[in-house]
Amino acid sequence: MRRDTIKRLARFGLAVLAAALLMQGHALLMLAQGLRMARYALPAVGRNPDLTRALDGGVGRRPSHPVSPGPALWTDLADALPGNDTLLGKVGSLCWLGDRLVVADRREQRLLFFAADGRLLNTLNGPAGSGTRFDALSIVRCAPGGGSLLVADREEGKVWVLAADGRVRSAASAPHTPQFDLYLGDFALAPDGRWYDSWLGSGHTAGPYLSPVEWSRERLVRAWDTAGRPAGAFGEPVPYASTVARRVLNRTYLALARDTVWVLTQGDATVRGFDRRGTPVGAPILLAVSYRGAEPRVRVDSPPRGNPGGWRGNWFTYQPNVAGLAVVGDSLFAGIRYRDWTMALVGPKGDRYVNYYPHSALEVFDRRGRVLRSLDVRGRAVAVASDGGERIAVLSQDRDGTTHVLVAPSGTAYPSAASRCSAACAPGASK
């Protein structure tokens, strides 16, 4: 028997045994999850060329050790004051509106406004004075400076730009997703009411499945004027060979500072800047990659009979290096670093399943991609928000799905002035 076959069988057996120990007596669930774990444990044949291209970033990057994170005195808002744990049981999105932290409560479908110390200041069940209630809050984004916020509601199919007091400044239909409107992506809001979105920003595991011709019309970011009318699109998705890989490896996170839209593409761990006309700003920022991960599992269903261009179920799974993007101090960035991915039981009690789960850290980096500070984060970090200055908050999830809103003390994640690149310096320069 070939040595590589023996190794694969050994990994299969160990995976099934690990699942059995984790499940502790739930026979049917144990068997199903054990097989699922074993399937992921078995290596794919060869290395996926699209993932190789993403991790290399076109310049031959190779995995390296991440910066070791230091401890951080995070304030968990759920523990800050009595009753907060109930308020923050199911958080979907967050942003800083000046010195207030706005949290999208998906359980009660409302916005919660907190002080940095965890005090609840007020709530908003819908756009003030509109007579409309939120139905499926997908995302909340605040404009730099804290004068306004954007709220996207999937079920209502609406995007509202609200003043700081919650009153409507503008309303528009939610941007279209190719093939269907199943989900919304990521957004960024400018102080003057212009906004940007990227349907690629969604973490949804389902489609759409686009042909190469359809992909030729797609861009990373779409711009919208103050009335919610299309105002252009920019940024070329990396043309990975698999059109499913194009959707997943080009997943985007948006951040805005002044007139620059910053875009993190997750697969290649790269940040790109664009001005309001869509012209690239400086050179791409190549972040380090620290983990290759198990080879992706790719699935594409056969097209429906008689409708080759219609819906096709598809997914592409891998373990990313980075996520999230926020501007810190007008010239630096904050993002999430994943490391040490391992298999674990995740999900609420009674509905657990085996999946990969990482350790997380918050990294502050400059325009060269140099990490200036790394802070350990509880659970799996899924989003980061900054007021553009010293306030930073992180949304994280425990293995059981419990969400946490973690706020860093002022200045904790903000490097000293000596290590910062000033707003006036050219991209890639430092001082």
XYZ file of C-alpha atoms in Angstrom:
431
model
C 0.000 0.000 0.000
C 1.364 3.406 -0.926
C 2.609 5.592 1.907
C 0.368 8.550 1.021
C -2.686 6.256 1.032
C -1.782 4.984 4.491
C -1.447 8.554 5.738
C -4.843 9.499 4.323
C -6.510 6.499 5.961
C -4.825 7.304 9.259
C -6.092 10.885 9.122
C -9.556 9.598 8.296
C -9.562 7.304 11.320
C -8.247 9.992 13.656
C -10.882 12.422 12.454
C -13.694 9.936 13.087
C -12.287 9.175 16.542
C -12.022 12.882 17.368
C -15.613 13.433 16.314
C -16.721 10.488 18.463
C -15.009 11.909 21.527
C -16.493 15.339 20.931
C -20.024 14.094 20.433
C -20.055 11.937 23.595
C -22.873 9.539 22.908
C -25.053 11.250 20.322
C -24.766 8.263 17.991
C -26.446 9.433 14.790
C -25.143 12.966 15.032
C -21.722 11.587 15.916
C -21.657 9.449 12.793
C -22.797 12.239 10.482
C -20.387 14.789 11.887
C -17.586 12.253 12.041
C -17.929 11.582 8.347
C -18.062 15.312 7.677
C -14.905 15.886 9.695
C -13.182 12.986 7.963
C -14.098 14.387 4.552
C -12.386 17.656 5.433
C -9.417 15.832 6.940
C -8.687 13.975 3.720
C -6.480 16.186 1.566
C -7.578 17.144 -1.901
C -5.591 15.802 -4.824
C -2.996 18.440 -5.586
C -3.121 22.102 -4.619
C -5.951 24.319 -5.749
C -4.438 26.709 -8.316
C -6.852 29.523 -7.495
C -5.991 29.460 -3.803
C -2.295 29.307 -4.699
C -2.729 32.387 -6.880
C -4.602 34.203 -4.110
C -2.036 33.472 -1.414
C 0.887 34.304 -3.679
C -0.781 37.595 -4.528
C 0.982 37.595 -7.886
C 4.319 38.315 -6.201
C 5.222 34.932 -4.775
C 4.148 35.502 -1.174
C 4.666 32.514 1.067
C 3.068 31.796 4.438
C 4.972 33.328 7.338
C 4.439 33.464 11.088
C 1.941 36.154 12.142
C 2.929 38.798 14.647
C 2.344 37.378 18.118
C -0.665 39.169 19.621
C -0.424 40.823 22.989
C -3.156 41.011 25.624
C -5.765 43.766 25.431
C -8.027 45.105 28.158
C -11.167 44.776 26.067
C -14.454 45.915 27.586
C -17.121 43.333 26.760
C -20.264 45.452 26.551
C -22.426 42.453 27.525
C -20.663 42.371 30.909
C -20.270 46.119 31.369
C -23.681 46.749 32.959
C -26.615 44.594 34.129
C -29.021 43.812 31.294
C -26.520 44.336 28.512
C -26.135 40.599 27.996
C -29.794 40.418 26.935
C -29.490 43.448 24.672
C -26.401 42.102 22.936
C -27.443 38.495 22.468
C -27.533 38.561 18.659
C -25.455 41.342 17.116
C -25.109 41.551 13.353
C -23.138 44.727 12.642
C -21.660 47.789 14.343
C -20.066 51.187 13.712
C -18.995 54.347 15.588
C -21.267 57.385 15.261
C -18.903 59.926 16.765
C -18.437 58.804 20.363
C -21.475 56.486 20.273
C -21.228 52.834 19.270
C -24.177 51.767 17.099
C -25.052 48.083 17.214
C -27.551 46.260 14.983
C -29.629 44.005 17.232
C -30.859 41.216 14.953
C -32.982 39.579 17.638
C -35.270 42.576 18.245
C -34.622 44.296 14.906
C -33.421 47.629 16.239
C -30.361 49.818 16.527
C -28.800 50.219 19.958
C -26.669 53.260 20.775
C -24.036 52.748 23.488
C -21.452 54.915 25.173
C -17.940 53.475 25.061
C -18.298 52.361 28.702
C -21.319 50.187 27.873
C -24.177 52.500 28.909
C -27.218 52.181 26.664
C -28.063 55.685 25.448
C -31.063 55.079 23.191
C -32.668 52.675 20.715
C -34.150 52.985 17.235
C -36.725 50.505 15.903
C -36.918 52.107 12.471
C -36.065 55.351 10.696
C -37.311 58.135 12.970
C -40.611 59.635 11.850
C -41.022 57.219 8.939
C -43.591 54.859 10.433
C -41.433 51.955 9.195
C -39.906 49.332 11.445
C -36.745 47.417 10.680
C -37.481 43.884 9.519
C -34.148 42.183 8.726
C -31.264 44.439 9.690
C -28.314 43.381 7.564
C -25.755 46.075 8.194
C -25.150 49.482 9.764
C -22.347 51.809 8.666
C -21.424 55.260 9.990
C -19.907 58.095 8.000
C -16.466 59.400 8.999
C -17.013 62.201 11.482
C -20.177 60.654 12.903
C -22.751 62.916 11.251
C -24.844 60.188 9.625
C -25.330 56.456 9.331
C -26.452 53.982 6.699
C -28.842 51.131 7.489
C -29.557 48.291 5.060
C -32.572 46.024 5.569
C -32.739 42.894 3.433
C -36.439 42.102 3.886
C -37.538 45.686 3.318
C -35.161 45.860 0.348
C -34.142 49.336 1.474
C -31.040 51.366 2.200
C -31.584 54.397 4.419
C -29.127 57.182 5.104
C -30.072 58.632 8.486
C -29.006 61.750 10.333
C -27.384 61.282 13.734
C -30.822 61.653 15.370
C -32.244 58.817 13.238
C -34.282 60.923 10.819
C -34.224 59.997 7.129
C -31.906 61.920 4.850
C -32.445 59.646 1.869
C -33.878 56.235 1.033
C -33.250 53.942 -1.906
C -33.938 50.406 -3.037
C -31.276 47.943 -1.981
C -28.650 47.290 -4.691
C -29.274 44.307 -6.920
C -27.339 41.063 -6.546
C -26.667 39.206 -9.819
C -29.371 36.630 -10.627
C -31.426 37.278 -7.491
C -31.684 39.503 -4.420
C -31.003 36.928 -1.729
C -28.610 38.998 0.335
C -26.805 42.299 0.761
C -23.050 42.792 0.798
C -20.845 45.399 2.466
C -21.327 49.188 2.483
C -19.472 52.425 3.172
C -20.973 55.901 3.696
C -19.451 59.288 2.867
C -20.224 62.362 5.030
C -22.074 64.064 2.162
C -24.533 61.169 1.780
C -22.872 59.329 -1.093
C -22.451 55.632 -0.454
C -20.767 52.541 -1.816
C -21.589 48.862 -1.782
C -20.143 45.535 -2.869
C -22.340 42.469 -3.244
C -19.108 40.480 -2.986
C -18.948 41.655 0.617
C -21.554 39.100 1.645
C -20.404 36.029 3.531
C -23.381 34.035 2.240
C -22.317 30.547 1.182
C -24.832 30.259 -1.671
C -24.312 31.510 -5.279
C -24.790 33.280 -7.500
C -23.017 31.249 -10.144
C -21.860 33.567 -12.924
C -20.376 32.692 -16.286
C -17.088 34.282 -17.424
C -19.089 36.630 -19.666
C -21.251 37.721 -16.730
C -18.146 38.209 -14.592
C -16.692 40.577 -17.189
C -19.403 43.085 -16.229
C -18.861 42.871 -12.457
C -16.715 45.230 -10.347
C -15.583 45.137 -6.738
C -17.390 48.339 -5.719
C -20.498 50.204 -6.870
C -20.961 53.920 -6.179
C -24.313 55.632 -5.483
C -25.145 59.322 -5.294
C -26.992 61.031 -2.431
C -30.352 59.982 -3.894
C -29.319 56.339 -4.222
C -28.822 56.489 -7.986
C -25.979 54.547 -9.668
C -22.828 56.652 -9.943
C -20.329 54.210 -11.405
C -18.447 51.051 -10.467
C -14.753 50.267 -10.115
C -12.174 47.687 -9.083
C -11.511 44.527 -11.053
C -12.172 41.209 -9.293
C -9.214 38.868 -9.572
C -10.133 36.554 -12.498
C -9.575 33.198 -10.822
C -10.017 30.233 -13.158
C -13.006 28.888 -11.236
C -15.923 31.283 -11.383
C -16.968 30.051 -7.932
C -13.519 30.960 -6.611
C -13.964 34.443 -8.094
C -17.032 34.972 -5.939
C -15.508 33.635 -2.713
C -11.843 34.686 -2.921
C -12.854 38.209 -4.011
C -14.953 38.714 -0.874
C -14.640 42.401 0.004
C -14.619 44.595 3.101
C -15.043 48.349 2.612
C -13.782 51.331 4.603
C -13.822 55.025 3.748
C -11.577 57.923 4.755
C -11.991 61.356 3.206
C -12.578 60.671 -0.491
C -10.774 57.331 -0.602
C -12.604 54.013 -0.595
C -10.407 51.240 0.775
C -11.184 47.679 -0.269
C -9.838 44.519 1.335
C -10.139 41.406 -0.836
C -10.030 38.476 1.528
C -8.586 35.692 -0.616
C -5.386 37.502 -1.578
C -5.190 39.520 1.690
C -4.765 42.759 -0.241
C -6.031 46.296 0.400
C -6.615 48.648 -2.530
C -7.586 52.313 -2.487
C -9.764 54.184 -4.995
C -10.716 57.847 -5.213
C -14.295 58.957 -5.824
C -13.788 58.610 -9.583
C -12.646 54.993 -9.159
C -8.993 55.723 -9.929
C -6.533 53.558 -7.948
C -4.770 55.361 -5.103
C -1.171 54.234 -4.712
C 0.038 50.657 -4.858
C -1.930 47.733 -3.407
C -1.131 46.931 0.228
C -0.067 43.292 0.457
C -0.741 41.843 3.886
C 1.198 38.861 5.144
C -0.319 35.415 4.750
C 0.260 33.085 7.663
C -1.849 30.068 6.837
C -2.498 28.053 3.729
C -5.160 25.860 5.265
C -6.738 22.677 4.001
C -7.272 22.687 0.280
C -10.671 24.149 -0.692
C -13.694 22.006 -1.309
C -15.493 23.170 -4.430
C -18.935 22.148 -5.620
C -20.967 23.297 -8.603
C -24.333 21.725 -9.410
C -25.313 20.886 -12.943
C -27.362 23.639 -14.629
C -31.141 23.197 -14.666
C -32.408 21.340 -17.730
C -33.389 23.787 -20.431
C -31.994 26.746 -18.507
C -28.184 26.588 -18.692
C -27.832 30.201 -17.589
C -30.039 29.895 -14.516
C -29.370 29.225 -10.854
C -26.705 26.643 -10.016
C -25.972 25.658 -6.437
C -22.296 26.136 -5.648
C -19.821 26.731 -2.857
C -16.091 27.018 -2.234
C -14.753 26.611 1.304
C -11.338 27.582 2.632
C -9.845 29.190 5.740
C -8.888 32.852 5.173
C -5.990 34.752 6.697
C -7.699 38.091 7.248
C -11.096 39.761 7.513
C -12.594 43.180 8.269
C -11.204 46.633 7.558
C -11.319 49.981 9.343
C -9.337 53.213 9.050
C -7.459 54.244 12.200
C -6.162 57.767 12.716
C -6.866 58.663 9.076
C -3.688 56.941 7.865
C -3.487 53.477 9.389
C -5.762 50.468 9.181
C -7.218 47.912 11.563
C -8.123 44.411 10.466
C -8.691 40.913 11.778
C -6.028 38.228 11.623
C -6.947 34.555 11.763
C -4.420 31.947 12.856
C -4.244 28.348 14.108
C -7.379 27.058 12.419
C -8.495 23.765 13.967
C -11.562 21.557 13.757
C -14.094 22.117 16.522
C -17.738 21.760 17.422
C -19.492 25.034 16.667
C -23.072 26.220 16.859
C -25.708 26.429 19.613
C -26.325 23.532 21.959
C -28.430 20.841 20.287
C -27.464 21.999 16.794
C -23.700 21.704 16.804
C -21.631 20.714 13.838
C -17.963 20.208 13.031
C -16.219 23.058 11.305
C -12.951 24.945 11.279
C -12.483 27.564 13.992
C -9.547 29.984 14.438
C -7.850 32.103 17.035
C -8.257 35.795 16.226
C -6.306 38.987 16.687
C -6.820 42.657 15.861
C -3.938 44.016 13.798
C -3.112 47.686 13.199
C -1.008 48.109 10.059
C 0.377 50.871 7.864
C 0.350 51.459 4.109
C 3.228 49.067 3.626
C 1.285 46.313 5.326
C 3.611 46.364 8.340
C 1.867 45.289 11.525
C 2.412 47.933 14.193
C 0.300 46.337 16.895
C -1.484 43.010 17.366
C -4.051 42.385 20.111
C -5.605 39.073 21.091
C -9.390 38.790 20.586
C -11.798 36.462 22.328
C -13.603 34.006 20.039
C -13.774 34.366 16.275
C -13.679 38.036 15.307
C -16.058 38.793 12.439
C -16.094 42.609 12.181
C -14.064 45.620 13.261
C -15.197 49.249 13.562
C -13.275 52.462 14.179
C -14.308 56.081 14.617
C -11.273 57.006 12.517
C -9.349 57.981 15.635
C -8.592 56.021 18.780
C -11.863 54.176 19.349
C -12.018 50.598 18.092
C -14.640 47.902 18.581
C -14.658 44.273 17.491
C -17.613 41.945 16.989
C -16.748 38.328 17.790
C -18.497 34.977 18.110
C -17.917 32.135 20.542
C -18.097 28.565 19.321
C -21.718 28.330 20.471
C -22.678 31.359 18.357
C -22.853 33.841 21.248
C -21.793 37.291 20.041
C -19.586 39.743 21.916
C -18.997 43.448 21.342
C -15.479 44.221 22.532
C -14.321 47.824 22.961
C -10.658 48.736 23.373
C -9.733 51.456 25.880
C -8.885 54.720 24.149
C -5.424 54.523 22.635
C -4.928 50.790 23.242
C -4.899 49.855 19.573
C -3.444 53.137 18.378
C 0.329 53.086 17.783
C 2.540 55.944 18.872
C 2.933 58.930 16.560
C 6.522 57.905 15.855
C 5.323 54.748 14.091
C 2.505 56.338 12.078
C 2.400 57.346 8.465
C 0.840 60.806 8.368
C -2.196 61.469 6.212
C -0.112 63.677 3.940
C 2.563 61.095 3.149
C 2.496 59.152 -0.072
C 1.107 55.604 0.014
C 3.917 53.253 0.930
C 5.983 55.923 2.670
C 6.451 55.989 6.414
C 8.004 58.110 9.069
